[in-house]
Short mmCIF file of C-alpha atoms in Angstrom, two decimals:
data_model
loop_
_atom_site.label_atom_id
_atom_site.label_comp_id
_atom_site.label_asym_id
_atom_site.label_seq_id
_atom_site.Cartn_x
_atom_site.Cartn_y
_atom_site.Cartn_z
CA UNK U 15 27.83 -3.35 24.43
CA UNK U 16 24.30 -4.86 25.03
CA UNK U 17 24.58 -8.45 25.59
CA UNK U 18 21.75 -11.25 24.23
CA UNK U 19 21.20 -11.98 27.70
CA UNK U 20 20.43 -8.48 29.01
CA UNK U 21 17.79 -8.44 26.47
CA UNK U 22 15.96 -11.78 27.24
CA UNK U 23 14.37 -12.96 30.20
CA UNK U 24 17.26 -14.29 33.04
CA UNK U 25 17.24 -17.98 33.11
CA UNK U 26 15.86 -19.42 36.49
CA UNK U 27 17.50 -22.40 37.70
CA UNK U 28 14.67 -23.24 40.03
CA UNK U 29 12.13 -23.48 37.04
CA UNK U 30 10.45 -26.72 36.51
CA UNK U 31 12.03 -26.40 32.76
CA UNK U 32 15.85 -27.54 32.45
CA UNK U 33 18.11 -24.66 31.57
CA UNK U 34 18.95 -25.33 27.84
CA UNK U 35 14.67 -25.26 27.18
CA UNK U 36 14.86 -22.51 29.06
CA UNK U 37 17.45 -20.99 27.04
CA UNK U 38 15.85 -22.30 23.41
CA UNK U 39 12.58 -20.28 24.64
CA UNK U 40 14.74 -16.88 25.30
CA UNK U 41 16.29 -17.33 21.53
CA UNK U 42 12.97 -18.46 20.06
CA UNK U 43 11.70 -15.24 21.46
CA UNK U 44 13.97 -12.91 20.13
CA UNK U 45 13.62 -13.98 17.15
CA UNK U 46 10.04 -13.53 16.89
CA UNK U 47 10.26 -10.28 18.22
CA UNK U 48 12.69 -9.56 15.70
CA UNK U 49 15.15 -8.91 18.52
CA UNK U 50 17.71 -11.44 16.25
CA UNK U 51 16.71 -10.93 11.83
CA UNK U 52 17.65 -13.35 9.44
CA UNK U 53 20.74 -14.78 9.05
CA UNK U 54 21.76 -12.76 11.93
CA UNK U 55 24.56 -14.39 14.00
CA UNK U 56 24.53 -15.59 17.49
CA UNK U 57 26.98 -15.19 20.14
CA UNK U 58 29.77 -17.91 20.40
CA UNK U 59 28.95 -20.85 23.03
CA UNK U 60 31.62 -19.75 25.16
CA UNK U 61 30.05 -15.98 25.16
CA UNK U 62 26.36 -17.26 25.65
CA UNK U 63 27.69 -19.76 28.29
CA UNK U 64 29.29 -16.59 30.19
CA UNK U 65 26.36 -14.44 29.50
CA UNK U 66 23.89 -16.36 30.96
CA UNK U 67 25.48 -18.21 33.09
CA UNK U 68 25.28 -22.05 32.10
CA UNK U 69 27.30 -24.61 30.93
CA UNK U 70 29.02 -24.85 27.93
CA UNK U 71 27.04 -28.50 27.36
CA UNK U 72 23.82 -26.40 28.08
CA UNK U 73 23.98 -23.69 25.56
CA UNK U 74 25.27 -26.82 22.99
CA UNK U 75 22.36 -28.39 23.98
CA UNK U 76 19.90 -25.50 23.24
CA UNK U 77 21.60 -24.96 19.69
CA UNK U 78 20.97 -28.02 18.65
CA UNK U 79 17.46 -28.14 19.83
CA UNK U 80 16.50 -24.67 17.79
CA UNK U 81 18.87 -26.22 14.79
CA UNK U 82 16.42 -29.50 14.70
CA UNK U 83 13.72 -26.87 14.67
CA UNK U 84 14.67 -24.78 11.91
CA UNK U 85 15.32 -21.44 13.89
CA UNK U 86 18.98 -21.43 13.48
CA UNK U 87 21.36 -22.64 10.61
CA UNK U 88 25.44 -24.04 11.79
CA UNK U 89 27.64 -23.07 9.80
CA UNK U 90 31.01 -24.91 9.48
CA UNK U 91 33.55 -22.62 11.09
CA UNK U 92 31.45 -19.61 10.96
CA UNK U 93 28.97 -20.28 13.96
CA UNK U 94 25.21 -20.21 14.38
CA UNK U 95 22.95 -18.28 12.52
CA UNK U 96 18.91 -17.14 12.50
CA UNK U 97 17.61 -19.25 9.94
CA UNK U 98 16.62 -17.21 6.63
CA UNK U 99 13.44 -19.12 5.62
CA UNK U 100 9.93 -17.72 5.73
CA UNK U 101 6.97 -19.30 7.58
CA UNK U 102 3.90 -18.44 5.58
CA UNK U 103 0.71 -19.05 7.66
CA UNK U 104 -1.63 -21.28 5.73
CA UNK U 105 -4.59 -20.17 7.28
CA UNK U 106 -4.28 -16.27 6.98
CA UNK U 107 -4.80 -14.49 3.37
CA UNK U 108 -2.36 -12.15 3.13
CA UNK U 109 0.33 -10.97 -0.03
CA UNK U 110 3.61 -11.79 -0.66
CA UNK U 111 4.78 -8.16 0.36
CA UNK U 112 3.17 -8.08 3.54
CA UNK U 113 4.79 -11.62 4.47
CA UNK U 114 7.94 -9.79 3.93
CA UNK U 115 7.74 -6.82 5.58
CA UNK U 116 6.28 -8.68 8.52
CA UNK U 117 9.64 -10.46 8.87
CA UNK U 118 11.65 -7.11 8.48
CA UNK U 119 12.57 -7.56 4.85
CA UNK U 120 12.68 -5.26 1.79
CA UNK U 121 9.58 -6.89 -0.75
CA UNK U 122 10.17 -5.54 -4.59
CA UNK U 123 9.59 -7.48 -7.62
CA UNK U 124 11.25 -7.78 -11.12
CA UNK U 125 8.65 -7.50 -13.76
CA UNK U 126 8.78 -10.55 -16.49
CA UNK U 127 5.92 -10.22 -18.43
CA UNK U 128 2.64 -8.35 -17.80
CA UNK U 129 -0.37 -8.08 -20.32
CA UNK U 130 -4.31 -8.51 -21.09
CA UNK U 131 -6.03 -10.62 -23.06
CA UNK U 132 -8.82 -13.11 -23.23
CA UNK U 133 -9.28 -15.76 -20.67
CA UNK U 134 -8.24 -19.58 -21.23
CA UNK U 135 -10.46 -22.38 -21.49
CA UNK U 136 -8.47 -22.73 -17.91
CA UNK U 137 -9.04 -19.49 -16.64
CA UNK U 138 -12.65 -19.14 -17.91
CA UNK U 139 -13.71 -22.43 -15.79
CA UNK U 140 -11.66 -22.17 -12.45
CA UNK U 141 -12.82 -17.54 -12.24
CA UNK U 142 -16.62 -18.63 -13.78
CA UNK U 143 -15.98 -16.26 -16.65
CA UNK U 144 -17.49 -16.42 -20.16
CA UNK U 145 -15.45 -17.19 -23.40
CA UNK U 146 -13.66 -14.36 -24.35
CA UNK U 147 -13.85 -12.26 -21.02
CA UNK U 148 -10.88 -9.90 -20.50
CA UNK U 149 -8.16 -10.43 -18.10
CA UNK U 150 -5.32 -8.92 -17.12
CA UNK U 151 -1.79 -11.12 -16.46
CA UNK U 152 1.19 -10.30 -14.28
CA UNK U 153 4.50 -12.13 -14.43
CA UNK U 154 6.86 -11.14 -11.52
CA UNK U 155 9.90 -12.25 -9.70
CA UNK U 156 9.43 -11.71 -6.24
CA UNK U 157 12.11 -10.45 -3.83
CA UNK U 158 13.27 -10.72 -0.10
CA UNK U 159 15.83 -7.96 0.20
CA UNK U 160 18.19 -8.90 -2.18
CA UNK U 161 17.40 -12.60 -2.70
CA UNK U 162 14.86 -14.01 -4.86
CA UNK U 163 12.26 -15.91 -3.31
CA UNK U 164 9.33 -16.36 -5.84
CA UNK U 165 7.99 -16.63 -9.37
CA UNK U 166 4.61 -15.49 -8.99
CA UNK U 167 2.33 -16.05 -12.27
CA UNK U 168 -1.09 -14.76 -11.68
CA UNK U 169 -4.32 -13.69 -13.54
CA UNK U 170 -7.13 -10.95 -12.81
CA UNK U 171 -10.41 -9.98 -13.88
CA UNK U 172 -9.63 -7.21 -15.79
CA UNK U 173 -12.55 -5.21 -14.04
CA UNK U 174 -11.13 -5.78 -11.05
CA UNK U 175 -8.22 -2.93 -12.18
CA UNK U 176 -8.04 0.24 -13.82
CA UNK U 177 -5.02 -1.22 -16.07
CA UNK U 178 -1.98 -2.63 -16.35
CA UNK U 179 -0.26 -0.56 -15.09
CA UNK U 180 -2.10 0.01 -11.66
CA UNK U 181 -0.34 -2.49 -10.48
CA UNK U 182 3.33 -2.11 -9.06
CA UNK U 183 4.76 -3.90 -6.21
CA UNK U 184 1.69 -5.24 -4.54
CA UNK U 185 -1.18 -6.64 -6.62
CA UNK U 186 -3.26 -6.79 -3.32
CA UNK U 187 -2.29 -3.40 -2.72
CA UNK U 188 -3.82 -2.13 -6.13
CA UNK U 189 -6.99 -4.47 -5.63
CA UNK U 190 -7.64 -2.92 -2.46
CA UNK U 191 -7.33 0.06 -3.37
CA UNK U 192 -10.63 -0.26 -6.21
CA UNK U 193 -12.32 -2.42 -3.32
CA UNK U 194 -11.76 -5.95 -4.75
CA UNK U 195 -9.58 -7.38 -2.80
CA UNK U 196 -9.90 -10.69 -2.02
CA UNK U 197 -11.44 -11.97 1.70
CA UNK U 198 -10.68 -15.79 1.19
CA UNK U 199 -9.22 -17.77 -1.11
CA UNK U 200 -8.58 -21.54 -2.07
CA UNK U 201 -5.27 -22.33 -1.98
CA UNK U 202 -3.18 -25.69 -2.57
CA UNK U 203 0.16 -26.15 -1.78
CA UNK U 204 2.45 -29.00 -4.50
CA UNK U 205 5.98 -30.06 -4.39
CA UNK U 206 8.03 -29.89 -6.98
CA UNK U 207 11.52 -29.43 -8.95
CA UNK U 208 12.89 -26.83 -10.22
CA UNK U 209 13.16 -26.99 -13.62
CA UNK U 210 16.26 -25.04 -15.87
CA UNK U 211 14.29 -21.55 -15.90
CA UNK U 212 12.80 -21.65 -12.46
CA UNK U 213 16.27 -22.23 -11.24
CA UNK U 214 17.65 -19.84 -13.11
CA UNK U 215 15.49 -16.93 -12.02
CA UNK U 216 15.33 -18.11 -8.03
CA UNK U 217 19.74 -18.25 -8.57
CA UNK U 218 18.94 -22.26 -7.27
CA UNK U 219 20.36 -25.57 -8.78
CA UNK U 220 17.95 -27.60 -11.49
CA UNK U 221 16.34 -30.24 -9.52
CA UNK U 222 16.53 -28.35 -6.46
CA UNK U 223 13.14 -28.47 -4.53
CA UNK U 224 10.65 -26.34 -5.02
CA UNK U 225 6.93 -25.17 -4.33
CA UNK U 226 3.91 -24.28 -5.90
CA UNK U 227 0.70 -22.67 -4.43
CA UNK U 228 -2.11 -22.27 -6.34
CA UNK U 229 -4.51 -19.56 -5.02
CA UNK U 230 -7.60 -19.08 -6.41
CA UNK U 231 -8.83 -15.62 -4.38
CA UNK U 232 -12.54 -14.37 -3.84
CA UNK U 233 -14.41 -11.13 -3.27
CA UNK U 234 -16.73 -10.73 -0.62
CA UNK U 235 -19.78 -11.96 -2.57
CA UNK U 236 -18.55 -14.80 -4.29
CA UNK U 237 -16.76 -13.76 -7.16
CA UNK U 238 -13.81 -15.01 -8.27
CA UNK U 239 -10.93 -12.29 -9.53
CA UNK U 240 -7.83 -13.68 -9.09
CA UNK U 241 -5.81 -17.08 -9.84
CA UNK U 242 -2.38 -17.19 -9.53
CA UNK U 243 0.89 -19.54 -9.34
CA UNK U 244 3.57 -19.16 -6.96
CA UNK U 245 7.02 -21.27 -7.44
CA UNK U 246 8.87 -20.38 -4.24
CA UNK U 247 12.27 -22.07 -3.28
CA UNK U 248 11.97 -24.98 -1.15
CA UNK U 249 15.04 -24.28 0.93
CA UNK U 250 13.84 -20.56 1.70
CA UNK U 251 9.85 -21.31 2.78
CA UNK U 252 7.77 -23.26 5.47
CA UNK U 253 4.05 -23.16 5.11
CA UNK U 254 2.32 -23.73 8.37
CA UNK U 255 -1.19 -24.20 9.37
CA UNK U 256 -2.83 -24.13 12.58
CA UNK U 257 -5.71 -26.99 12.74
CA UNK U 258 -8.90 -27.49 15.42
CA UNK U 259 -10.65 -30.42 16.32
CA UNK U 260 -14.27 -30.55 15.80
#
């Protein structure tokens, strides 16, 4: 069988880096190249301590390094594990189903609600529509696999789409394909708790903590089309951003 360590790069012990940041690296790496998934488990410490050829202190070392950084999850007498949470990039627009299947999971949704009517006094200010302007409205649970990871409210021009019923798993999916899909978008990012209903739908605890983005989602020249609500579960999501000076 195919060890961890016939996979990664060979630790050096003449590197300028000591061997357990050596060893963090390797891991961090296979995880981003999916080499380890979610909540997949890692060798023992004994059998990564053998494998690689390090101390037992070493590869303890290392674990709790990538644990501190979120990579892995200990579990009390079960071992290490590849943590399960999703890191959204910030800066990149990009839908909930392609986040997914980026990380090697299944995206689906649960439909809650979906229907048209006239915009909000809301709606009408934040998309720069007039009173009474049609607009479609799509109420879905989002899905990971088999775990729920979002309750995504959002609203579209109804121009924007055919109908309703254009829309199945992928709203950006169905906007692209009628050309309007949005190039940039405002987003802001709130924490909050979960209240009875949120946690009921997302299987989490009331009070648990949660997070809403609002995303407010442009077409090339200027128009607004979409606005939307996302309640994701705090414990599953990390939103990063990358920032420049100047």
């Amino acid at each position: 069988m195919t060890t961890l360590a016939q996979v990664l790069k060979p630790l050096d012990p003449n590197h300028s880096l000591p061997l357990y940041q050596q060893l963090q690296r390797a891991v961090r790496e296979a995880i981003e190249r999916r080499v380890l998934g979610p909540d997949d488990a890692l060798p023992s410490e004994r059998q990564l301590a053998e494998d690689f050829a390090v101390s037992r202190i070493t590869v303890r070392r290392a674990i709790e390094g990538l644990a501190e950084e979120g990579w892995l999850v200990r579990r009390q007498g079960s071992g290490n594990f590849v943590s399960s949470r999703v890191e959204k990039n910030f800066a990149k627009l990009t839908s909930f189903s392609e986040d997914m299947r980026a990380r090697g999971s299944r995206p689906h949704s649960v439909w809650l609600k979906r229907s048209q009517g006239t915009v909000t006094p809301e709606e009408a200010l934040k998309l720069a529509l007039s009173p009474g302007a049609l607009v479609y409205r799509f109420n879905r649970l989002r899905y990971a696999d088999d775990a729920p990871m979002a309750i995504e409210i959002a609203t579209v021009v109804a121009g924007c789409l055919p109908s309703l019923e254009a829309v199945g798993d992928s709203l950006y999916a169905a906007l692209e394909q009628q050309g309007n899909r949005p190039v940039r978008a405002l987003q802001r990012l709130r924490a909050l708790l979960l209240n009875a209903e949120q946690a009921r739908l997302l299987e989490a605890n009331v009070g648990d903590a949660g997070l809403l983005v609002e995303r407010l989602g442009y077409l090339r020249d200027g128009r607004a089309i979409e606005l939307s609500q996302s309640f994701y579960r705090g414990d599953m999501y990390d939103f990063v951003a990358e920032l420049n000076a100047g």
